[in-house]
JSON list of C-alpha atoms in Angstrom, two decimals:
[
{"chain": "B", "resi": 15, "resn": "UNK", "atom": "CA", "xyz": [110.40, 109.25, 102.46]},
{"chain": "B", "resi": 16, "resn": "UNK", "atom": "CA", "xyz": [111.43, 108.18, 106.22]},
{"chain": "B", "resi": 17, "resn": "UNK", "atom": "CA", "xyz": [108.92, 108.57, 108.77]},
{"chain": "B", "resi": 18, "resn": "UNK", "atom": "CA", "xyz": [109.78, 110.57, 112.02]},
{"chain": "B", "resi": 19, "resn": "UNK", "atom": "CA", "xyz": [111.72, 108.25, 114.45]},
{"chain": "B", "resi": 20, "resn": "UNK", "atom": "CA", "xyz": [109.25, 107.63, 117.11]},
{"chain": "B", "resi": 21, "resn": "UNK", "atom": "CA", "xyz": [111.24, 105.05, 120.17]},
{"chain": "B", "resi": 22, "resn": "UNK", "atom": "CA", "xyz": [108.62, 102.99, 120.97]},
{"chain": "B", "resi": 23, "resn": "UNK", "atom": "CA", "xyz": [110.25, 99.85, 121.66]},
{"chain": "B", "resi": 24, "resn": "UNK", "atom": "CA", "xyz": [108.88, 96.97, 123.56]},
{"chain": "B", "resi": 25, "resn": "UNK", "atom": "CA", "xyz": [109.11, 97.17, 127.93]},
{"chain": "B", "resi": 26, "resn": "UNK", "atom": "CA", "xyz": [112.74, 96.22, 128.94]},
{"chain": "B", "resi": 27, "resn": "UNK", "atom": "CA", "xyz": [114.36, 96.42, 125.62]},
{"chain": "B", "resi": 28, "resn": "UNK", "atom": "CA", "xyz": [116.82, 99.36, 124.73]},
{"chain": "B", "resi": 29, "resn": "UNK", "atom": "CA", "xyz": [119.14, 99.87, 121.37]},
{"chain": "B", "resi": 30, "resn": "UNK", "atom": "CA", "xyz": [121.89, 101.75, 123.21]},
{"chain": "B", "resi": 31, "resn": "UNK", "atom": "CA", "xyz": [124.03, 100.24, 125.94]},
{"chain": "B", "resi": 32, "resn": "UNK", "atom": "CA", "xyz": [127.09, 100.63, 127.87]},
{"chain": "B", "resi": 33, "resn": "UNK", "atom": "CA", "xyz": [129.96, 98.45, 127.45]},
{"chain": "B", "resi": 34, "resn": "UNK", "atom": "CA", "xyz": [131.86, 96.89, 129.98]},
{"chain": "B", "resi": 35, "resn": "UNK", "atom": "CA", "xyz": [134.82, 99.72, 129.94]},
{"chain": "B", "resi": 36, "resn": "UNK", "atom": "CA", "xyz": [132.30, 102.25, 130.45]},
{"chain": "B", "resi": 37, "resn": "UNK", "atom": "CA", "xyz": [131.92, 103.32, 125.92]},
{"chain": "B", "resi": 38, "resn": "UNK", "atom": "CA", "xyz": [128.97, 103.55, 124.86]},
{"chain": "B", "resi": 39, "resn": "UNK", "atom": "CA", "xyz": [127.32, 100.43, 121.91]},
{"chain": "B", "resi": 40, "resn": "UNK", "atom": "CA", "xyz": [124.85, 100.78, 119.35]},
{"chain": "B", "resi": 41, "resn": "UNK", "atom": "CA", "xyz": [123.06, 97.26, 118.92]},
{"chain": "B", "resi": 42, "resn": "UNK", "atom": "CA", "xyz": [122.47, 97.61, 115.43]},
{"chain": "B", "resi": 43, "resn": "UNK", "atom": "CA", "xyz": [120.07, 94.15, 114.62]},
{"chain": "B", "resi": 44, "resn": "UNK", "atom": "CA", "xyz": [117.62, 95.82, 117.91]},
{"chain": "B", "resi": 45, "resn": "UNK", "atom": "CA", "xyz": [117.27, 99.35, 116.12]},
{"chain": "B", "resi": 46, "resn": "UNK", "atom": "CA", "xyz": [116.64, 97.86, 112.96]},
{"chain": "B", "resi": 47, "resn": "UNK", "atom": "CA", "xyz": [113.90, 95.65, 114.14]},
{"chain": "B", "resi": 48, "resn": "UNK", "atom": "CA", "xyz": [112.27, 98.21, 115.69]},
{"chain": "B", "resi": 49, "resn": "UNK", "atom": "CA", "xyz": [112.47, 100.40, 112.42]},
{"chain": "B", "resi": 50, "resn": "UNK", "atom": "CA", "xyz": [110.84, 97.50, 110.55]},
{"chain": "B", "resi": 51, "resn": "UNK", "atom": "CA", "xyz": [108.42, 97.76, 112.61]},
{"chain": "B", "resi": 52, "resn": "UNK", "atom": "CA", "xyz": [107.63, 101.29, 112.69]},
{"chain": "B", "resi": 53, "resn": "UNK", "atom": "CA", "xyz": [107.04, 100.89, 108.48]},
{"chain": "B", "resi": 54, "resn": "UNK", "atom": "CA", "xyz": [110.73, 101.16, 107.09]},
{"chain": "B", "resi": 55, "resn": "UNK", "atom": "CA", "xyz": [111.75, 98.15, 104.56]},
{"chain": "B", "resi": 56, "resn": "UNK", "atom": "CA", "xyz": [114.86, 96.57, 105.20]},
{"chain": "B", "resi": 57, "resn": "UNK", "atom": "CA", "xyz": [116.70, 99.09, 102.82]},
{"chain": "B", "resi": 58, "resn": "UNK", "atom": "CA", "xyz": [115.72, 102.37, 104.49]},
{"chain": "B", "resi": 59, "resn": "UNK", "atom": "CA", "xyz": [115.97, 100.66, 108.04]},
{"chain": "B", "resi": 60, "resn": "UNK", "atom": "CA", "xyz": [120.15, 99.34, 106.69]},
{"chain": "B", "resi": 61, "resn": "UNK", "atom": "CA", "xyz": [120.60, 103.11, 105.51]},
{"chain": "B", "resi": 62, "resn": "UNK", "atom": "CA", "xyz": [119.16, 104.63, 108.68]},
{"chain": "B", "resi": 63, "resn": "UNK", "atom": "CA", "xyz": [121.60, 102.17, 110.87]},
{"chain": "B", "resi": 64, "resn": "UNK", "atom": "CA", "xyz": [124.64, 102.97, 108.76]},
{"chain": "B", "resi": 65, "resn": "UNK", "atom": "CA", "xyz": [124.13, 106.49, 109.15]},
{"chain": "B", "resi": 66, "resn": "UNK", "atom": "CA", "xyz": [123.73, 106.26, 113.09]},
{"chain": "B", "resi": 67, "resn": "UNK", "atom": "CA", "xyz": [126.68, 103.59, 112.93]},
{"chain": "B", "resi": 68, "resn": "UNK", "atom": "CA", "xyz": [128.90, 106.46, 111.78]},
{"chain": "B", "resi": 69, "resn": "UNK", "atom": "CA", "xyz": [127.77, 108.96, 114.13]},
{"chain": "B", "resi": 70, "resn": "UNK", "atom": "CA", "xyz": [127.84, 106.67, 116.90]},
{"chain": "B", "resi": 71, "resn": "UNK", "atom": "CA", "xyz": [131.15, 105.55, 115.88]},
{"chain": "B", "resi": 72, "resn": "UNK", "atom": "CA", "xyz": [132.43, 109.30, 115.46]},
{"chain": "B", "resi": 73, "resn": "UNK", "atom": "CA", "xyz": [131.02, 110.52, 119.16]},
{"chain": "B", "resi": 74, "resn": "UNK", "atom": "CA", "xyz": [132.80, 107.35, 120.64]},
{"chain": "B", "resi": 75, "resn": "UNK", "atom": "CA", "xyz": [136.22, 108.11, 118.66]},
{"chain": "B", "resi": 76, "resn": "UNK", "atom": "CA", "xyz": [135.78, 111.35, 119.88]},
{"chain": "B", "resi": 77, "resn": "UNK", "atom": "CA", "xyz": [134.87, 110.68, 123.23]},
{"chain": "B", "resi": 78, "resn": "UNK", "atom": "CA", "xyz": [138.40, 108.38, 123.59]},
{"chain": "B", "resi": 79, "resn": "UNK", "atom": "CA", "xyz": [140.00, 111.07, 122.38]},
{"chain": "B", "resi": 80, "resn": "UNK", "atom": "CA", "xyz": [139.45, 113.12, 125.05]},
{"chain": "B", "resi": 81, "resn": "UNK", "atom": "CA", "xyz": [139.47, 110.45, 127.81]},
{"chain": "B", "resi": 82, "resn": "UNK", "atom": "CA", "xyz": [143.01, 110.00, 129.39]},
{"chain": "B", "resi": 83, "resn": "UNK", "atom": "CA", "xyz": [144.50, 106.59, 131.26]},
{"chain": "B", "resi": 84, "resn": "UNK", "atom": "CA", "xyz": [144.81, 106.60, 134.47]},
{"chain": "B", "resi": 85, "resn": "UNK", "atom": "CA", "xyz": [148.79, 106.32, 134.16]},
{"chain": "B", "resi": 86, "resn": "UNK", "atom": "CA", "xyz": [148.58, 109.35, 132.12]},
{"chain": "B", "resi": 87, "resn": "UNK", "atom": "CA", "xyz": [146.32, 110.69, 135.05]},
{"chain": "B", "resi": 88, "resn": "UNK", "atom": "CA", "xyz": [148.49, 109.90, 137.43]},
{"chain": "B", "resi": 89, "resn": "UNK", "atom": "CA", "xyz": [151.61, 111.81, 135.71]},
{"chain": "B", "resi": 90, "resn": "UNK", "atom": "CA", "xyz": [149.87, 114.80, 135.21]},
{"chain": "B", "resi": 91, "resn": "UNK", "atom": "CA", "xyz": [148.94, 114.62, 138.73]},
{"chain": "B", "resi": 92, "resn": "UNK", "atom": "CA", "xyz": [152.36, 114.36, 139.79]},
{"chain": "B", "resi": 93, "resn": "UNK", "atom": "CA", "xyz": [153.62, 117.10, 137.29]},
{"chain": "B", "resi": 94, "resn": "UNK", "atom": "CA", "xyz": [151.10, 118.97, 139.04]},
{"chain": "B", "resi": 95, "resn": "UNK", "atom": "CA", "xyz": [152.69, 118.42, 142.33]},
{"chain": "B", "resi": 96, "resn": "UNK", "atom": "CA", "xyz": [155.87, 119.35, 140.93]},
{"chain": "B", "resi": 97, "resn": "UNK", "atom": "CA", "xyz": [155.24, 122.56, 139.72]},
{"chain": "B", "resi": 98, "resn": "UNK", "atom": "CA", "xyz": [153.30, 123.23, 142.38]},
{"chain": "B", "resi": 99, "resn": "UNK", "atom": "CA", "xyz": [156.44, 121.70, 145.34]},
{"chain": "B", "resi": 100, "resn": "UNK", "atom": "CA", "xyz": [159.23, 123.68, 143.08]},
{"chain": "B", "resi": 101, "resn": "UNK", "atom": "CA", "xyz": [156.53, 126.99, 142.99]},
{"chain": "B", "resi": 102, "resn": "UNK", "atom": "CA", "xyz": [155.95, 126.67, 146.91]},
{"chain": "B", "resi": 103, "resn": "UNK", "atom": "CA", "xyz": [160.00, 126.76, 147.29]},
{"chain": "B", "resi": 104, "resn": "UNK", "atom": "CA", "xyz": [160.67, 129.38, 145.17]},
{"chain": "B", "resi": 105, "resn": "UNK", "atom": "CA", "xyz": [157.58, 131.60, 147.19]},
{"chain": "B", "resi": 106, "resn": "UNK", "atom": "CA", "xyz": [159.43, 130.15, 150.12]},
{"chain": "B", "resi": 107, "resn": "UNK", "atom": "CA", "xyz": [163.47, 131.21, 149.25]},
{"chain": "B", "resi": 108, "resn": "UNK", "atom": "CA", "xyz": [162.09, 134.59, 147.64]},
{"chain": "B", "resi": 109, "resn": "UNK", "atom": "CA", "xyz": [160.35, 135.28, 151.32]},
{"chain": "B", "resi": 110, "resn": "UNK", "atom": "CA", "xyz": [163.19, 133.92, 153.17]},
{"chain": "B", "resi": 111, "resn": "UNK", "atom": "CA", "xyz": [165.24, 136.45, 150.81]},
{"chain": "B", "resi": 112, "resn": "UNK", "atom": "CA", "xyz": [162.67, 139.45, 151.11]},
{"chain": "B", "resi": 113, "resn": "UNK", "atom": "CA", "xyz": [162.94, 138.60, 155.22]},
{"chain": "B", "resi": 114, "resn": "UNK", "atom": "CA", "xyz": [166.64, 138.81, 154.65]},
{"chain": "B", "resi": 115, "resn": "UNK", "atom": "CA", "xyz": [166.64, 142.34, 153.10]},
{"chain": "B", "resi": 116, "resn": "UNK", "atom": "CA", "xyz": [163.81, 143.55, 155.37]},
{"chain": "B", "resi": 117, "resn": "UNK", "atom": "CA", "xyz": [165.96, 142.70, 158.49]},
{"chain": "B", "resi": 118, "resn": "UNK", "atom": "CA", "xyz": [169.06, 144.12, 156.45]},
{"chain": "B", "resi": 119, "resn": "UNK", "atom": "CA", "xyz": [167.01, 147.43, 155.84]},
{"chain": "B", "resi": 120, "resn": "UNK", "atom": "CA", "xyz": [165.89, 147.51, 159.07]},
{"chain": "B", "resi": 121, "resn": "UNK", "atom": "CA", "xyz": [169.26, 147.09, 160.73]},
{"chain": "B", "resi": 122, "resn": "UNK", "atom": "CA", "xyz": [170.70, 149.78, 158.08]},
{"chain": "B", "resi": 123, "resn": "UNK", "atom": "CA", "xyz": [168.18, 152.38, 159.44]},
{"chain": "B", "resi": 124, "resn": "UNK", "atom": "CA", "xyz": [168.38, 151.98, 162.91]},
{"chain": "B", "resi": 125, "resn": "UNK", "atom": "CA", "xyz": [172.07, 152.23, 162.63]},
{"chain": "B", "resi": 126, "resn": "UNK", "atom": "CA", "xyz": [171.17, 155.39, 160.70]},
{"chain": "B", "resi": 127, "resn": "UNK", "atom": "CA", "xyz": [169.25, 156.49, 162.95]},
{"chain": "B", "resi": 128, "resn": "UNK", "atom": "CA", "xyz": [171.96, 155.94, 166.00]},
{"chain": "B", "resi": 129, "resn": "UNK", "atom": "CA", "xyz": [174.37, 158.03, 163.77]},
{"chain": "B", "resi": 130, "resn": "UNK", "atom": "CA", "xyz": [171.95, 160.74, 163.80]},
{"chain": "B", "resi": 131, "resn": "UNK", "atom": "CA", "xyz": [170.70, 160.87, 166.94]},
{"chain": "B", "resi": 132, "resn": "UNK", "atom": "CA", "xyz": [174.29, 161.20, 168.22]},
{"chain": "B", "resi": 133, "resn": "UNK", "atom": "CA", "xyz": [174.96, 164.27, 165.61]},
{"chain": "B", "resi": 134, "resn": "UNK", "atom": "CA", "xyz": [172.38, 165.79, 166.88]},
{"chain": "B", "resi": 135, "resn": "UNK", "atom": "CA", "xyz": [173.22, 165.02, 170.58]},
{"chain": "B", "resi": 136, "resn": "UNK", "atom": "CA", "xyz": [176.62, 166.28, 169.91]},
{"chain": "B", "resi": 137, "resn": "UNK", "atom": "CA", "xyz": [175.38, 169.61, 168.20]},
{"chain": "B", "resi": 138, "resn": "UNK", "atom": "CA", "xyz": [172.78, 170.36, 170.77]},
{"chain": "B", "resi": 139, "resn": "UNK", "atom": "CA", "xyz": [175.89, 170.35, 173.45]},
{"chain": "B", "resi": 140, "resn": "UNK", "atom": "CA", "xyz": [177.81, 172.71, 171.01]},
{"chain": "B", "resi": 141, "resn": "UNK", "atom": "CA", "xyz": [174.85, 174.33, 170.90]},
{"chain": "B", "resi": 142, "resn": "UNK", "atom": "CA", "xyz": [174.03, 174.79, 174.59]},
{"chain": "B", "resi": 143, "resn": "UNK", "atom": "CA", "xyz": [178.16, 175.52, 174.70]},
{"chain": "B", "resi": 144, "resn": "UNK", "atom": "CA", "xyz": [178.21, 178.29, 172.25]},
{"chain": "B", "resi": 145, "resn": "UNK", "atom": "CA", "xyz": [174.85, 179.97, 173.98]},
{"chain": "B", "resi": 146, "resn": "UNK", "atom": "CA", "xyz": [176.80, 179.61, 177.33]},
{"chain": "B", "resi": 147, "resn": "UNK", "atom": "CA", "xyz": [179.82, 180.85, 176.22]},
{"chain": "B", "resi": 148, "resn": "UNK", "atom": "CA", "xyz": [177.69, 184.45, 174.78]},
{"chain": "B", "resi": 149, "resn": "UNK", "atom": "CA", "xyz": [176.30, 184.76, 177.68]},
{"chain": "B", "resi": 150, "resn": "UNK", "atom": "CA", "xyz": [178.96, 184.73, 180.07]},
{"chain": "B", "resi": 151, "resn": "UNK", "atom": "CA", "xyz": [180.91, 187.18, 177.29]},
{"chain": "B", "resi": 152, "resn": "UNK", "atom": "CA", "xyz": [177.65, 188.99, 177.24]},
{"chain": "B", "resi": 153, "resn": "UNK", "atom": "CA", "xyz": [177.53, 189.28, 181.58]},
{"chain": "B", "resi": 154, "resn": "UNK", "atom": "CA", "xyz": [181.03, 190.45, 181.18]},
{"chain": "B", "resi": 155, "resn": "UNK", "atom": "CA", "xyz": [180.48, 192.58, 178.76]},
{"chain": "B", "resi": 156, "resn": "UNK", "atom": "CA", "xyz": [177.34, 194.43, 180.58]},
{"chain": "B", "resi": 157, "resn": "UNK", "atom": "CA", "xyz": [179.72, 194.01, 184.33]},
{"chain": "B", "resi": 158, "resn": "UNK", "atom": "CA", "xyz": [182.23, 195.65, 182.24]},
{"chain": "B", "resi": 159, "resn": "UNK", "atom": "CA", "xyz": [179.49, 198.31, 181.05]},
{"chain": "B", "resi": 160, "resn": "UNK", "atom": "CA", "xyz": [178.57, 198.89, 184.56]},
{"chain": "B", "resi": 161, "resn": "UNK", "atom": "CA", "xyz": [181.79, 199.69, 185.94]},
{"chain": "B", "resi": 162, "resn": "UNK", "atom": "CA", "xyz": [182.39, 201.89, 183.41]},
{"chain": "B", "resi": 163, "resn": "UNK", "atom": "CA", "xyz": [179.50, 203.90, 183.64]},
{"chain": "B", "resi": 164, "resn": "UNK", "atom": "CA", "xyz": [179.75, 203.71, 187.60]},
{"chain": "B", "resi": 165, "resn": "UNK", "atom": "CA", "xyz": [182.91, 205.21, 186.98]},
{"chain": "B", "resi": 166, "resn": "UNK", "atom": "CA", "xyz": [181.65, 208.08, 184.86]},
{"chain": "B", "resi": 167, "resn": "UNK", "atom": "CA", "xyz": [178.73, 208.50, 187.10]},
{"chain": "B", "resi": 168, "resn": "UNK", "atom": "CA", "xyz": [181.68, 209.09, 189.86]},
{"chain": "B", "resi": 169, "resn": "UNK", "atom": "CA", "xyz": [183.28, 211.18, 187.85]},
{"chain": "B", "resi": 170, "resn": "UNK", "atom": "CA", "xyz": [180.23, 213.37, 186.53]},
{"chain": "B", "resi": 171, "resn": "UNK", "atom": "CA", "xyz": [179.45, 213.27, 190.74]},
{"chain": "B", "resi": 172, "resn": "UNK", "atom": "CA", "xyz": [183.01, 214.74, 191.62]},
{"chain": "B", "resi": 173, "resn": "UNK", "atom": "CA", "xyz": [183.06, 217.53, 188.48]},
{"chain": "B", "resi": 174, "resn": "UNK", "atom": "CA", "xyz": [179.54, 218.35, 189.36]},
{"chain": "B", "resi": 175, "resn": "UNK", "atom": "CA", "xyz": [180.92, 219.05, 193.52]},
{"chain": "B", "resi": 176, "resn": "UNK", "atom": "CA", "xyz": [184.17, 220.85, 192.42]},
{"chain": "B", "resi": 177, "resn": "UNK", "atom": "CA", "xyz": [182.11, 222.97, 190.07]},
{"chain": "B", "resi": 178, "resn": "UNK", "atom": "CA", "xyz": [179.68, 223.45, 192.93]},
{"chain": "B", "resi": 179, "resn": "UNK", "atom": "CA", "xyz": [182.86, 224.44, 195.63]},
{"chain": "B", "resi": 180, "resn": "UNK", "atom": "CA", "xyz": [183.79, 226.93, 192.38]},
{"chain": "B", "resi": 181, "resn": "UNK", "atom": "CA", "xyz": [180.52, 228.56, 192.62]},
{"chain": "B", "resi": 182, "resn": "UNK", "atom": "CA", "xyz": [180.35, 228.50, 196.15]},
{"chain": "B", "resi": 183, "resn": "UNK", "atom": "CA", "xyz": [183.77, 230.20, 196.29]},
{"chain": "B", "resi": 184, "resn": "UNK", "atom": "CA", "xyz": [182.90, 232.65, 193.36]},
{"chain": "B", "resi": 185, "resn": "UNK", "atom": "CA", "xyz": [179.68, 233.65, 195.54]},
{"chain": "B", "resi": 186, "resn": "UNK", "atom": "CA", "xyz": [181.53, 234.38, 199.00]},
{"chain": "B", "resi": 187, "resn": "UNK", "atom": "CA", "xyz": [183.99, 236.74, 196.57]},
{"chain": "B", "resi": 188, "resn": "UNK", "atom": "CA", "xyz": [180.48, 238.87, 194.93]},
{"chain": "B", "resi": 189, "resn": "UNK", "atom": "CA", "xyz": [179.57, 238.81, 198.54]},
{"chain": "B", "resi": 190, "resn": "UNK", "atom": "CA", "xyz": [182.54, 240.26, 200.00]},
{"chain": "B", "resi": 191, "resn": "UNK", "atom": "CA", "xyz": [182.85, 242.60, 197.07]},
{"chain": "B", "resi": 192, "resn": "UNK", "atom": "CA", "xyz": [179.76, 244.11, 197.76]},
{"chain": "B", "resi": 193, "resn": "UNK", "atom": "CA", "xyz": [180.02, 244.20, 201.37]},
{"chain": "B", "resi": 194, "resn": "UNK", "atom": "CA", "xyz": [183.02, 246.11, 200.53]},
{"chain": "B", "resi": 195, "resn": "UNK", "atom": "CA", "xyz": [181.16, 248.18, 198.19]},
{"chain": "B", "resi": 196, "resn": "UNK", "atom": "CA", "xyz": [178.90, 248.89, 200.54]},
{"chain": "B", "resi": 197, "resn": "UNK", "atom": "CA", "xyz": [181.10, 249.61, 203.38]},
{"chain": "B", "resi": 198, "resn": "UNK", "atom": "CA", "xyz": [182.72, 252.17, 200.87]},
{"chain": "B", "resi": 199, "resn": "UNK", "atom": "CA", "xyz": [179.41, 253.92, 199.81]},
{"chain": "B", "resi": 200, "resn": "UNK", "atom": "CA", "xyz": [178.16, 254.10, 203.89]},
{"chain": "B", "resi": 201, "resn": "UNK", "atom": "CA", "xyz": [181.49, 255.32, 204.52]},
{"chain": "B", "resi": 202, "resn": "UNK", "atom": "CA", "xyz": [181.46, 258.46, 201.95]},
{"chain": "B", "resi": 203, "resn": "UNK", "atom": "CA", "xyz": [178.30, 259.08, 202.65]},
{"chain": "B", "resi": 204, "resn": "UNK", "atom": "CA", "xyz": [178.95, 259.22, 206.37]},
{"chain": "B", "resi": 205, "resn": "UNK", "atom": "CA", "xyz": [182.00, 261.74, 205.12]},
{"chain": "B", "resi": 206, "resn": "UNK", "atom": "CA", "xyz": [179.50, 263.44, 203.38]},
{"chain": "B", "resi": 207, "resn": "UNK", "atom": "CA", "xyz": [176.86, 263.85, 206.25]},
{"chain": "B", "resi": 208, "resn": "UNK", "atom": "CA", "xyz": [179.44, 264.76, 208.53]},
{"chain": "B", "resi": 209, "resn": "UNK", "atom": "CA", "xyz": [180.86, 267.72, 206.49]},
{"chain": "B", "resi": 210, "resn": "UNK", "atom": "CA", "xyz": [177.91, 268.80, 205.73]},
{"chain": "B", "resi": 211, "resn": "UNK", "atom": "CA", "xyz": [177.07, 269.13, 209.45]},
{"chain": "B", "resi": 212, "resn": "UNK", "atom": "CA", "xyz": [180.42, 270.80, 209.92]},
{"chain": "B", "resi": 213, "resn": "UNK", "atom": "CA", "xyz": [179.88, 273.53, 207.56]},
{"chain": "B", "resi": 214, "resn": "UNK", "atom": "CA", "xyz": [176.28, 274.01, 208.48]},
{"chain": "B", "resi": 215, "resn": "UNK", "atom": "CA", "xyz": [177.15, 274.65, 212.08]}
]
């Protein structure tokens, strides 16, 4: 059985190092000493270092794989500022394009807008024409109205005096017809009086 792995190597001695382009080492002879002298035999401390061998081996194949040179660095880095150069000009032609269309929009509408305004300019002063126009016809039309009724009122004025200057003339004829009347009734009765005084005297 292998007793629990207990690091309890001597002051200033270590089993793991760095190397000199910054991988990881496993010094193999170190570990294995100091397994031998924890109580492993030589076999179990040789099986315990192969086994750590391959794992320390495997994490430092792995770990390479994932490191990069600085050449390949330095090209993805540049890619980088590639994509990045050609994505800043294309932002920068699309907004010089979108300013383009903006302006072109802009200019569109106020022309547009010109068009309209003088439309409506130009039907306000038909407009303001036409209302003129009914109301002079309409002033005419009531001048008209008035003359025509001040001529009817003149009219009606001159019936109503001739009818009055008939009346007038129909009344002096009842009054001279019954003065007349008169005069004939005081006159036969004045006949009568008088005879009647003759043949009484």
């Amino acid at each position: 059985m292998f007793r629990s792995l207990v690091f309890k190597s001597p002051r200033g001695t270590q089993s793991l190092g760095t190397q000199k382009n910054g991988l990881p080492f496993f010094d193999a002879d170190q570990f294995s000493n100091l397994l031998i002298k924890e109580g492993f035999s030589p076999a179990q401390s040789r099986t315990v270092i192969h086994a750590l061998d391959d794992v320390v081996n495997e994490s430092i194949i792995t770990t390479s794989s994932d490191l990069v040179t600085k050449d390949d660095q330095q090209k993805t880095i540049q890619g980088f500022k590639q994509n990045f150069s050609r994505l800043k000009s294309e932002i920068q032609q699309k907004e010089r394009r979108d300013v383009d269309e903006i302006k072109t929009m802009n200019d569109q509408l106020k022309s547009e807008i010109a068009k309209l305004r003088k439309s409506l300019q130009q039907e306000i002063v038909r407009s303001q024409a036409g209302v003129r126009l009914d109301l002079n016809l309409e002033k005419g039309r009531i001048r008209d109205e008035s003359i025509n009724q001040h001529k009817r009122l003149e009219k009606t004025d001159q019936k109503m005096e001739e009818e009055i200057k008939a009346l007038r003339g129909q009344m002096r004829g009842i009054k001279l017809q019954i003065l007349q009347y008169l005069m004939g009734t005081i006159t036969g009765g004045g006949t009568l009086v008088l005879g009647y005084i003759h043949f009484a005297s």
